[in-house]
C-alpha cells in the first residue's frame, strides 16, 4: 500500500508532536538552542548536533524497523558497528584507501546480517536468541581485529565520513537522510514494504500466498547489518579510531526504542521508517536536554527514563483511546473516525 | 643418587634466602583485557619479570573472579614462590587468600585492593586516584598563576571509583585558588566518542571563548574533546587548556603536537614495586608497608613527549 502524503502525515503526527515538545524542552533549558551559525566551514549549533549525533541511531533504526516489521528483532547491531568500525580502521591502517575500507566494512556488516538471517530464516531460531549470539560474540570479534587497542587512523577520506561536511552539512546527517529517503522509497514505491509486513503479520499464510519469506527474511537482516556497518564506520571516523569496547555499546537498545517511539509494533506488521527516524531524533533530543541542562551526571539516566516513560505512556493504546474518547465527546465529531482501532497495527492478528 | 637429590632439594628448601636471587617462580592472575591500560600492565609485568630472571606464570581471567580463584589455586598447587593478583572485584577473596597463606605463599595485590583482612596479603601496590586529581588541579593552579579560569570537567563513568576520586582530588587541588571554578561537569563515560559529544555541548552551552580549561578524568575523553574543540574552530591547548589523567601514548602525542597541555601518569608498572617488595621479603623477610603508592607523574610540554610516545606505543595500550 503506497503511502500517500496526507496519510503519512497523519501517521507521524504523534511523533512530530513529541519531537516538538522535547525540542521545546531544549529551548527551555537553553534559550540559544536554535542558534545555527556557519563556523569553520560547517553548520554549527545545537540543532545541528541533534541531527548529527542522532545519525548512528537513525541509521540503525532504518534496518531495525524492517526487522521488527517481520516480527523479529536484531540485538547484534551495536556489536556489528564495532566490527565494521574495526574492519574499516584496520584496512586503512594497512594502507588501503577509504573506499576499500568502507566497502570492506559494509561487506563485514552484510556478512553479519546474513549470519543472523540464516539463523532466523533457515535454522528457525527465534530472532532474539539468534541475534544475541552475535551481540555477545561480536565485540570479541572486533577486539580480535583491533588487537584490543583503540585503532587510530589518519585517513582523510575515511575521517570525512564521520567528522567531515558535505556542502557545510556534517556528512553523517547527509548519509542518514539519504539512506532513510532511499529506504522509504524502496519499501513504499514497490511492493517490498507490504511483503515485509505480511511476513510480520502471518508468515505461514504469506508463504502460502507465494512470498519467498526465507529470502526476504535474510535480506531484511542483511539490510540491518548494512545499516549497522555504516553507523559503525561513521562512529569510528568521528573519533578517528575504532574503539572495539565502546563503539555502539547499548545502541541496539536505543535503536529498538526509536522504532517503538515511532509507533511500530514489536509484534510485527505495519511499519513506518519515517516515524522511526523521528523516534531517533526524539531520543537524541532527550540526550541533548540532559547535556544542556547542566544537571549533575547522576541524574542523566533518571531524566532520560522519565522522559521516555512519559512519551511511551502518551502513546499507549489506553491513553490514545482516552484522548480519542475526549475528542469524540467534544462538539466537533469526526464522522469517519468512529473506530480508530481498525487503523492500529493488528496486534491480535497473530 | 636419589637420596642425594632429596637432600639437595631439602637443603634448598630450608634456606629460602639462598634460592631467592635466582629461579623465582611467580604466578600472575590478571583480570583480562578490559582496557588498553590493562594490556600495558600485562606487558610491563612480563618485562619486569624477565628483567629480574623471574619465571612468570601468567593467567588471564577474562574478567571473571572464579577464573582468578582457579588460577590462584593452581598456582598454590604448583608451589609458586609468590602470587601477583589484580583482583577483578573487591569481595570474596578471603577463602582463597587463606589457602595461599596456609601454603605460606605471599600474595601482592596490583592496582586494586580487596575487602579482606590485611594479614591475608603481603601488600597492595596501587595508585592514589584522589592524589592524581590533586596533581591535575595543582598543575592548573600553577599554570593560571592567579588569573581566573572557567573550567569544564569530563567525568568518568558515573559512580565508578576513579570518577569519584579524580573529581574529589581535582576539587581539592583547585580549592585554594581564587577565580578557578568548574562551570560544567558531565560524564563522558571514559570513552573518546562520549568525550567528543559532551565537549561539543559544553562548547555550545558556555561558548567556546568562555571556557578556559578542560579537565578530563582520562586521556581518551580528552582526545575526543580535542577533536570537538578543533571542529568548533578553536585551538586546543592554547584557547582551551587541557589536562587529563592516565598518560596513554595518544596523550603524549597530543602534547607533542601542542594540542594538550598536561597528563598525569597512571603507571602500568605496578609490578616493579611489587617485585621489589617481594624480593626483599623473600630474601630476608622484610615486611613491606601494607600499601605501596605508585608515583603519579606529571607530564607537560617540558617533557620529550614524542620519545615517550614511541616508547609507550608498543606496550599494548
GROMACS .gro file of N, CA and C in nm, chain A residues 30 39-40 42 44-46 49 53 149-150 152 163 238-240 245-246 290-292 294-295 297-298 300, chain B residues 34 155 158 184-187 191-193 196-198 200-201 204-205 220 227 230-233 250 316-317:
model
  156
   30UNK      N    1   1.790   2.585   2.750
   30UNK     CA    2   1.899   2.657   2.683
   30UNK      C    3   1.842   2.744   2.572
   39UNK      N    4   3.044   2.811   1.101
   39UNK     CA    5   3.174   2.834   1.163
   39UNK      C    6   3.272   2.728   1.116
   40UNK      N    7   3.392   2.767   1.083
   40UNK     CA    8   3.496   2.672   1.047
   40UNK      C    9   3.452   2.582   0.931
   42UNK      N   10   3.150   2.481   0.854
   42UNK     CA   11   3.041   2.386   0.878
   42UNK      C   12   2.930   2.452   0.958
   44UNK      N   13   2.702   2.501   1.258
   44UNK     CA   14   2.743   2.487   1.396
   44UNK      C   15   2.628   2.529   1.485
   45UNK      N   16   2.581   2.437   1.566
   45UNK     CA   17   2.471   2.472   1.655
   45UNK      C   18   2.414   2.349   1.720
   46UNK      N   19   2.334   2.369   1.823
   46UNK     CA   20   2.279   2.256   1.896
   46UNK      C   21   2.184   2.173   1.812
   49UNK      N   22   2.371   1.951   1.604
   49UNK     CA   23   2.423   1.840   1.684
   49UNK      C   24   2.321   1.729   1.701
   53UNK      N   25   2.448   1.388   1.592
   53UNK     CA   26   2.471   1.285   1.693
   53UNK      C   27   2.363   1.176   1.689
  149UNK      N   28   4.330  -0.281   2.117
  149UNK     CA   29   4.362  -0.140   2.137
  149UNK      C   30   4.260  -0.052   2.065
  150UNK      N   31   4.265   0.078   2.090
  150UNK     CA   32   4.188   0.171   2.008
  150UNK      C   33   4.271   0.197   1.883
  152UNK      N   34   4.378   0.375   1.591
  152UNK     CA   35   4.360   0.510   1.536
  152UNK      C   36   4.412   0.517   1.393
  163UNK      N   37   3.343   1.297   1.046
  163UNK     CA   38   3.365   1.430   1.102
  163UNK      C   39   3.366   1.538   0.995
  238UNK      N   40   3.438   0.941   1.324
  238UNK     CA   41   3.414   1.059   1.406
  238UNK      C   42   3.526   1.079   1.507
  239UNK      N   43   3.575   0.971   1.568
  239UNK     CA   44   3.683   0.987   1.666
  239UNK      C   45   3.817   0.942   1.610
  240UNK      N   46   3.824   0.922   1.480
  240UNK     CA   47   3.947   0.881   1.413
  240UNK      C   48   4.007   0.757   1.475
  245UNK      N   49   3.571  -0.175   2.235
  245UNK     CA   50   3.500  -0.192   2.362
  245UNK      C   51   3.373  -0.108   2.368
  246UNK      N   52   3.377   0.012   2.313
  246UNK     CA   53   3.269   0.107   2.339
  246UNK      C   54   3.188   0.148   2.217
  290UNK      N   55   1.951   1.667   2.842
  290UNK     CA   56   2.031   1.629   2.958
  290UNK      C   57   2.166   1.701   2.957
  291UNK      N   58   2.230   1.703   2.839
  291UNK     CA   59   2.362   1.766   2.831
  291UNK      C   60   2.353   1.917   2.854
  292UNK      N   61   2.250   1.980   2.797
  292UNK     CA   62   2.242   2.126   2.805
  292UNK      C   63   2.192   2.173   2.941
  294UNK      N   64   2.282   2.095   3.228
  294UNK     CA   65   2.388   2.116   3.325
  294UNK      C   66   2.363   2.048   3.458
  295UNK      N   67   2.270   1.952   3.458
  295UNK     CA   68   2.245   1.876   3.580
  295UNK      C   69   2.363   1.783   3.606
  297UNK      N   70   2.571   1.451   3.643
  297UNK     CA   71   2.552   1.330   3.561
  297UNK      C   72   2.477   1.217   3.632
  298UNK      N   73   2.470   1.224   3.765
  298UNK     CA   74   2.396   1.120   3.836
  298UNK      C   75   2.249   1.117   3.793
  300UNK      N   76   2.140   1.179   3.482
  300UNK     CA   77   2.123   1.155   3.338
  300UNK      C   78   2.019   1.048   3.308
  384UNK      N   79   4.055  -0.576   2.962
  384UNK     CA   80   3.941  -0.485   2.970
  384UNK      C   81   3.972  -0.350   2.910
  505UNK      N   82   3.370   1.394   3.332
  505UNK     CA   83   3.383   1.291   3.435
  505UNK      C   84   3.388   1.152   3.374
  508UNK      N   85   2.975   0.747   3.562
  508UNK     CA   86   2.910   0.793   3.685
  508UNK      C   87   2.910   0.683   3.790
  534UNK      N   88   3.097   2.359   3.427
  534UNK     CA   89   3.013   2.248   3.378
  534UNK      C   90   3.085   2.118   3.402
  535UNK      N   91   3.007   2.018   3.441
  535UNK     CA   92   3.065   1.888   3.467
  535UNK      C   93   2.966   1.781   3.423
  536UNK      N   94   3.011   1.694   3.337
  536UNK     CA   95   2.919   1.594   3.283
  536UNK      C   96   3.000   1.468   3.253
  537UNK      N   97   2.934   1.354   3.251
  537UNK     CA   98   3.008   1.230   3.229
  537UNK      C   99   3.033   1.205   3.081
  541UNK      N  100   3.503   0.737   2.747
  541UNK     CA  101   3.528   0.700   2.608
  541UNK      C  102   3.554   0.822   2.521
  542UNK      N  103   3.623   0.797   2.409
  542UNK     CA  104   3.653   0.906   2.315
  542UNK      C  105   3.527   0.967   2.258
  543UNK      N  106   3.435   0.880   2.214
  543UNK     CA  107   3.320   0.935   2.142
  543UNK      C  108   3.232   1.019   2.235
  546UNK      N  109   3.390   1.349   2.306
  546UNK     CA  110   3.370   1.445   2.197
  546UNK      C  111   3.229   1.503   2.201
  547UNK      N  112   3.130   1.415   2.217
  547UNK     CA  113   2.990   1.460   2.218
  547UNK      C  114   2.965   1.560   2.331
  548UNK      N  115   3.013   1.527   2.450
  548UNK     CA  116   2.986   1.613   2.565
  548UNK      C  117   3.061   1.746   2.551
  550UNK      N  118   3.130   1.895   2.276
  550UNK     CA  119   3.053   1.975   2.180
  550UNK      C  120   2.942   2.053   2.251
  551UNK      N  121   2.874   1.983   2.342
  551UNK     CA  122   2.764   2.052   2.410
  551UNK      C  123   2.817   2.158   2.506
  554UNK      N  124   2.896   2.472   2.312
  554UNK     CA  125   2.779   2.549   2.273
  554UNK      C  126   2.711   2.613   2.394
  555UNK      N  127   2.703   2.536   2.501
  555UNK     CA  128   2.631   2.586   2.618
  555UNK      C  129   2.704   2.704   2.682
  570UNK      N  130   4.146   0.940   2.709
  570UNK     CA  131   4.062   0.910   2.593
  570UNK      C  132   3.956   1.018   2.572
  577UNK      N  133   3.917   1.693   1.943
  577UNK     CA  134   3.857   1.699   1.809
  577UNK      C  135   3.736   1.792   1.807
  580UNK      N  136   3.860   2.145   1.799
  580UNK     CA  137   3.911   2.181   1.666
  580UNK      C  138   3.795   2.209   1.570
  581UNK      N  139   3.693   2.123   1.576
  581UNK     CA  140   3.581   2.141   1.484
  581UNK      C  141   3.504   2.269   1.512
  582UNK      N  142   3.515   2.318   1.636
  582UNK     CA  143   3.449   2.444   1.669
  582UNK      C  144   3.536   2.563   1.630
  583UNK      N  145   3.650   2.536   1.566
  583UNK     CA  146   3.735   2.643   1.517
  583UNK      C  147   3.825   2.704   1.622
  600UNK      N  148   4.858   0.818   2.315
  600UNK     CA  149   4.794   0.923   2.234
  600UNK      C  150   4.793   1.059   2.305
  666UNK      N  151   5.109  -0.203   2.427
  666UNK     CA  152   4.979  -0.267   2.415
  666UNK      C  153   4.863  -0.178   2.457
  667UNK      N  154   4.890  -0.049   2.479
  667UNK     CA  155   4.782   0.044   2.518
  667UNK      C  156   4.670   0.039   2.416
   0.00000   0.00000   0.00000
